[in-house]
Amino acid sequence: MGKIIGIVSGKGGVGKTTTTVNIGVALQKLGKKACVFDANITTSNLGLHLGITDYPVTSHELLKGRRAPSDSVFVHHSGMRVIPGSLSLENAKAVNIMNLKQLLGALAKKYDFVLVDGAPGIDRETLSVVEASDEIIVVTNPDMPAVTDAIKIIEVAKNNKAKIRGVVVNKRRNRDYELSAQEIETAAGVPIIGAVPEDENILRAISEKSPVVISRERAPSARAFKRIAADIAGVPTEGADIISMLKRMFFGIPQKPDIEKLTDITD
Ligand SMILES: Nc1ncnc2c1ncn2[C@@H]1O[C@H](COP(=O)(O)OP(=O)(O)OP(=O)(O)O)[C@@H](O)[C@H]1O
Ligand SMILES: [Mg+2]
């Protein structure tokens, strides 16, 4: 049985989707079967981070209880499975978020890790992700407003008896006006599991529609995401593992077919 990890935040725009796709691809590169799922129902954009505009099934359709016409799920060229949200606001209506837990449970039977890209805030949409996940990662930026909102979602998660894996501090500039790791840990009461620098490569990667861990794998942000993924996968950080380094050099990322049957997922 795979693990369902919800990626949530109190404040919007802190980097949940960026974190989801990069950790997803990094896990896949580590030889794990990863699936990313867009549970940001009203403002879905996970597919756009990956350049996917035409896909066989959306999270909206699955949450409405409909199977995809082609009965298939998108496989990114990295091998990571992707269930993006629909870009149409119309589709956000009639979605039954209560189906999320069952749906993710079914996906976890197929994949080692199901990463769930959540909506910001502490309303029903986010709560459903918290409730449906085995553990959650809270993304924040190192400033007071973002951390204050992160503390709220952590409180809500604790009240729901959710397991909190920790906090990812994203867009860190290492400036004295930022909250330090120690200050954030003390305020949040949960460990920091990664600090990702503010990095222009992320913006380039998004415009190129390819996660930074693929398009600029040596970038500081890419390294940080890979470290977090290695920790989640329970494997040594890249570089320490000479065999996988040689495999990557000689064989690259394995190519996979671009769709996969959804059998058993929505039943
Ligand atoms: N480490 C980083 N360095 C520089 N820019 C970043 C970094 N992480 C994310 N960004 C930028 O911040 C913006 C928001 O990122 P992202 O969409 O991942 O946030 P989000 O938390 O998913 O937002 P939302 O709450 O709207 O779903 C994007 O334009 C992205 O390019
Ligand atoms: Mg997002």
Coordinates of C-alpha atoms and ligand atoms in Angstrom, one line a residue:
M1 CA 0.0 0.0 0.0
G2 CA 1.4 3.4 -1.0
K3 CA 1.5 6.5 1.1
I4 CA -0.8 9.5 0.5
I5 CA 0.9 12.8 1.2
G6 CA -1.2 16.0 1.2
I7 CA 0.7 19.2 0.4
V8 CA -1.2 22.1 2.0
S9 CA -0.7 25.7 3.1
G10 CA -2.5 28.3 5.0
K11 CA -1.5 31.1 2.6
G12 CA -1.8 30.9 -1.1
G13 CA 1.0 31.1 -3.6
V14 CA 3.7 29.8 -1.3
G15 CA 4.7 27.0 -3.6
K16 CA 2.5 23.9 -3.0
T17 CA 2.1 23.0 -6.7
T18 CA 5.8 23.6 -7.4
T19 CA 6.6 21.4 -4.4
T20 CA 4.2 18.7 -5.4
V21 CA 5.5 18.3 -9.0
N22 CA 9.1 18.5 -8.1
I23 CA 8.9 16.0 -5.2
G24 CA 6.8 13.8 -7.4
V25 CA 9.3 13.7 -10.3
A26 CA 12.2 13.3 -7.8
L27 CA 10.5 10.3 -6.2
Q28 CA 10.0 8.8 -9.6
K29 CA 13.6 9.3 -10.4
L30 CA 14.5 7.5 -7.2
G31 CA 12.7 4.5 -8.6
K32 CA 9.4 5.0 -6.8
K33 CA 6.0 4.9 -8.5
A34 CA 4.7 8.4 -7.9
C35 CA 1.3 9.9 -8.8
V36 CA 0.4 13.6 -8.4
F37 CA -3.2 14.5 -7.9
D38 CA -4.7 18.0 -8.2
A39 CA -7.1 18.5 -5.3
N40 CA -7.1 22.3 -5.7
I41 CA -10.6 22.2 -7.1
T42 CA -11.4 25.9 -7.7
T43 CA -8.0 27.0 -8.9
S44 CA -6.4 23.9 -10.4
N45 CA -3.1 24.4 -12.2
L46 CA -1.0 21.4 -11.6
G47 CA -1.2 20.3 -15.2
L48 CA 0.3 23.7 -16.3
H49 CA 3.4 23.1 -14.3
L50 CA 4.0 20.0 -16.5
G51 CA 2.8 21.4 -19.8
I52 CA -0.2 19.1 -19.9
T53 CA -3.2 20.6 -21.4
D54 CA -4.8 17.5 -23.0
Y55 CA -5.3 14.6 -20.6
P56 CA -7.4 11.5 -20.4
V57 CA -8.9 12.1 -17.0
T58 CA -9.2 15.0 -14.5
S59 CA -9.4 14.9 -10.7
H60 CA -12.8 16.7 -11.2
E61 CA -14.2 13.9 -13.3
L62 CA -13.0 11.3 -10.8
L63 CA -14.4 13.3 -7.9
K64 CA -17.7 13.5 -9.7
G65 CA -17.6 9.7 -9.8
R66 CA -17.1 9.5 -13.5
R67 CA -14.5 7.4 -15.2
A68 CA -12.6 8.9 -18.0
P69 CA -13.8 8.2 -21.5
S70 CA -10.5 6.6 -22.3
D71 CA -10.3 4.9 -19.0
S72 CA -6.7 6.1 -18.6
V73 CA -4.3 8.2 -16.5
F74 CA -1.6 10.4 -17.9
V75 CA 2.0 9.3 -17.6
H76 CA 4.5 12.1 -17.7
H77 CA 7.7 11.4 -19.6
S78 CA 9.5 11.1 -16.2
G79 CA 7.2 8.1 -15.5
M80 CA 5.3 10.0 -12.9
R81 CA 1.5 9.6 -13.1
V82 CA -0.5 12.8 -13.2
I83 CA -4.2 13.4 -12.5
P84 CA -4.6 17.2 -13.1
G85 CA -7.6 19.2 -12.4
S86 CA -9.8 20.6 -15.1
L87 CA -9.1 24.2 -16.0
S88 CA -12.7 25.0 -16.5
L89 CA -14.5 26.7 -13.6
E90 CA -17.7 25.0 -14.7
N91 CA -16.2 21.7 -13.8
A92 CA -15.5 22.8 -10.2
K93 CA -19.3 22.7 -9.6
A94 CA -20.8 19.3 -8.8
V95 CA -17.5 17.9 -7.6
N96 CA -18.1 15.8 -4.5
I97 CA -14.9 16.4 -2.4
M98 CA -16.2 13.7 0.0
N99 CA -15.2 11.2 -2.6
L100 CA -11.6 12.2 -2.2
K101 CA -10.6 9.8 0.6
Q102 CA -11.9 6.7 -1.2
L103 CA -10.4 7.8 -4.5
L104 CA -6.9 8.5 -3.1
G105 CA -7.1 5.2 -1.2
A106 CA -7.7 3.4 -4.5
L107 CA -4.7 5.2 -6.1
A108 CA -2.5 4.3 -3.2
K109 CA -3.1 0.7 -4.0
K110 CA -1.3 1.3 -7.4
Y111 CA 1.4 3.7 -6.6
D112 CA 4.1 4.0 -3.9
F113 CA 3.4 7.7 -3.3
V114 CA 0.3 9.7 -4.1
L115 CA 1.1 13.4 -3.7
V116 CA -2.0 15.6 -3.3
D117 CA -1.8 19.2 -4.3
G118 CA -4.1 21.1 -2.0
A119 CA -5.9 24.4 -2.0
P120 CA -4.7 27.1 0.3
G121 CA -6.6 28.0 3.4
I122 CA -8.5 26.0 6.0
D123 CA -11.8 25.5 4.4
R124 CA -13.6 22.2 3.4
E125 CA -11.4 21.8 0.3
T126 CA -8.2 21.8 2.3
L127 CA -9.7 19.8 5.2
S128 CA -10.7 17.0 2.9
V129 CA -7.0 16.7 1.8
V130 CA -5.9 16.6 5.4
E131 CA -8.5 13.9 6.2
A132 CA -7.7 11.8 3.2
S133 CA -3.9 11.9 3.6
D134 CA -1.7 9.5 5.6
E135 CA 0.5 12.5 6.4
I136 CA 0.7 16.1 5.4
I137 CA 3.5 18.5 4.4
V138 CA 2.8 22.2 5.1
V139 CA 4.4 24.6 2.7
T140 CA 5.2 28.2 3.9
N141 CA 7.5 31.1 3.1
P142 CA 9.8 32.5 5.7
D143 CA 7.7 35.6 6.5
M144 CA 5.3 36.3 9.3
P145 CA 2.0 36.3 7.3
A146 CA 2.8 32.9 5.6
V147 CA 4.0 31.3 8.9
T148 CA 1.0 32.6 10.8
D149 CA -1.4 31.0 8.3
A150 CA 0.8 27.8 8.3
I151 CA 0.3 27.6 12.1
K152 CA -3.5 27.7 11.5
I153 CA -3.5 24.8 9.2
I154 CA -1.2 22.9 11.5
E155 CA -3.6 23.5 14.3
V156 CA -6.5 22.3 12.2
A157 CA -4.5 19.2 11.2
K158 CA -3.6 18.4 14.8
N159 CA -7.3 18.7 15.8
N160 CA -8.0 16.2 13.0
K161 CA -5.4 13.9 14.4
A162 CA -3.5 14.1 11.1
K163 CA 0.1 13.1 11.0
I164 CA 2.2 16.1 10.0
R165 CA 5.4 15.1 8.3
G166 CA 6.8 18.6 8.6
V167 CA 7.1 22.0 7.1
V168 CA 8.8 23.0 3.8
V169 CA 10.1 26.5 3.9
N170 CA 10.0 27.7 0.3
K171 CA 11.4 30.8 -1.4
R172 CA 14.1 31.3 1.2
R173 CA 16.4 34.2 0.5
N174 CA 18.7 33.8 3.5
R175 CA 18.2 37.5 4.5
D176 CA 18.1 38.8 8.0
Y177 CA 14.5 40.1 7.6
E178 CA 13.3 36.5 7.2
L179 CA 12.2 34.2 10.0
S180 CA 14.9 31.7 10.8
A181 CA 14.4 27.9 10.6
Q182 CA 14.6 27.9 14.4
E183 CA 11.9 30.6 14.8
I184 CA 9.6 28.8 12.3
E185 CA 10.1 25.4 14.0
T186 CA 9.4 26.9 17.4
A187 CA 6.3 28.8 16.2
A188 CA 4.9 25.8 14.2
G189 CA 5.8 23.1 16.7
V190 CA 6.7 20.7 13.9
P191 CA 10.0 20.0 12.2
I192 CA 11.2 21.7 9.1
I193 CA 11.9 18.9 6.5
G194 CA 13.3 21.1 3.8
A195 CA 14.3 24.7 2.9
V196 CA 14.0 25.6 -0.8
P197 CA 15.7 28.8 -1.9
E198 CA 14.0 31.4 -3.9
D199 CA 15.3 30.6 -7.3
E200 CA 14.7 32.1 -10.7
N201 CA 15.2 28.6 -12.2
I202 CA 11.7 27.7 -10.9
L203 CA 10.2 30.5 -12.9
R204 CA 12.1 29.4 -16.0
A205 CA 11.1 25.8 -15.4
I206 CA 7.4 26.8 -15.1
S207 CA 7.6 28.8 -18.4
E208 CA 9.3 25.8 -20.0
K209 CA 6.6 23.5 -18.5
S210 CA 9.2 21.2 -17.0
P211 CA 9.9 20.8 -13.3
V212 CA 13.2 22.2 -12.2
V213 CA 14.4 18.8 -11.0
I214 CA 14.3 17.7 -14.7
S215 CA 15.2 20.8 -16.6
R216 CA 17.7 22.3 -14.2
E217 CA 18.6 19.4 -11.9
R218 CA 21.7 21.2 -10.5
A219 CA 19.8 24.3 -9.5
P220 CA 19.8 25.1 -5.8
S221 CA 16.0 24.6 -5.7
A222 CA 16.2 21.3 -7.5
R223 CA 18.8 20.0 -5.1
A224 CA 16.6 21.0 -2.2
F225 CA 13.5 19.2 -3.6
K226 CA 15.6 16.1 -4.3
R227 CA 16.8 16.0 -0.7
I228 CA 13.2 16.2 0.5
A229 CA 12.2 13.4 -1.9
A230 CA 15.1 11.2 -0.8
D231 CA 14.1 11.7 2.8
I232 CA 10.5 10.8 2.0
A233 CA 11.6 7.7 0.0
G234 CA 14.0 6.7 2.8
V235 CA 17.0 6.5 0.5
P236 CA 20.4 8.3 0.6
T237 CA 20.5 11.7 -1.0
E238 CA 21.6 11.8 -4.6
G239 CA 25.3 11.8 -5.0
A240 CA 25.8 9.5 -2.0
D241 CA 24.4 6.7 -4.2
I242 CA 27.0 5.9 -6.9
I243 CA 25.0 3.1 -8.5
S244 CA 22.0 5.3 -9.2
M245 CA 24.2 8.1 -10.4
L246 CA 25.9 5.7 -12.9
K247 CA 22.4 4.3 -13.9
R248 CA 21.2 7.9 -14.6
M249 CA 24.3 8.7 -16.6
F250 CA 24.0 5.7 -18.8
F251 CA 20.3 5.1 -19.1
G252 CA 18.7 8.5 -18.2
I253 CA 15.1 8.7 -17.1
P254 CA 13.1 5.6 -18.3
Q255 CA 10.6 6.4 -21.0
K256 CA 7.1 5.2 -20.3
P257 CA 3.9 5.0 -22.4
D258 CA 2.0 8.2 -22.0
I259 CA -1.2 6.7 -20.7
E260 CA -2.0 3.9 -18.3
K261 CA -5.2 2.0 -17.7
L262 CA -7.2 3.3 -14.8
T263 CA -8.6 -0.2 -14.0
D264 CA -9.7 -0.6 -10.4
I265 CA -9.1 3.0 -9.5
T266 CA -12.6 4.4 -9.5
D267 CA -14.6 1.3 -8.5
Ligands
LIG1 N1 11.5 28.4 -4.8 C1 10.9 29.3 -5.6 N2 11.7 30.3 -6.1 C2 11.1 31.3 -6.9 N3 9.8 31.2 -7.3 C3 9.0 30.3 -6.8 C4 9.5 29.3 -5.9 N4 8.5 28.4 -5.6 C5 7.4 28.8 -6.3 N5 7.7 30.0 -7.0 C6 6.8 30.8 -7.7 O1 5.7 31.2 -6.9 C7 4.5 31.1 -7.6 C8 3.5 30.3 -6.8 O2 3.9 28.9 -6.8 P1 2.9 27.7 -6.7 O3 1.9 27.8 -7.8 O4 3.7 26.5 -6.6 O5 2.2 28.1 -5.3 P2 0.9 27.4 -4.7 O6 1.1 27.4 -3.2 O7 0.6 26.1 -5.4 O8 -0.2 28.5 -5.1 P3 -1.8 28.3 -4.9 O9 -2.1 28.6 -3.5 O10 -2.4 29.4 -5.8 O11 -2.2 26.9 -5.3 C9 4.7 30.5 -9.0 O12 4.7 31.6 -9.9 C10 6.1 30.0 -8.9 O13 6.8 30.2 -10.0
MG2 MG -1.2 25.5 -6.3

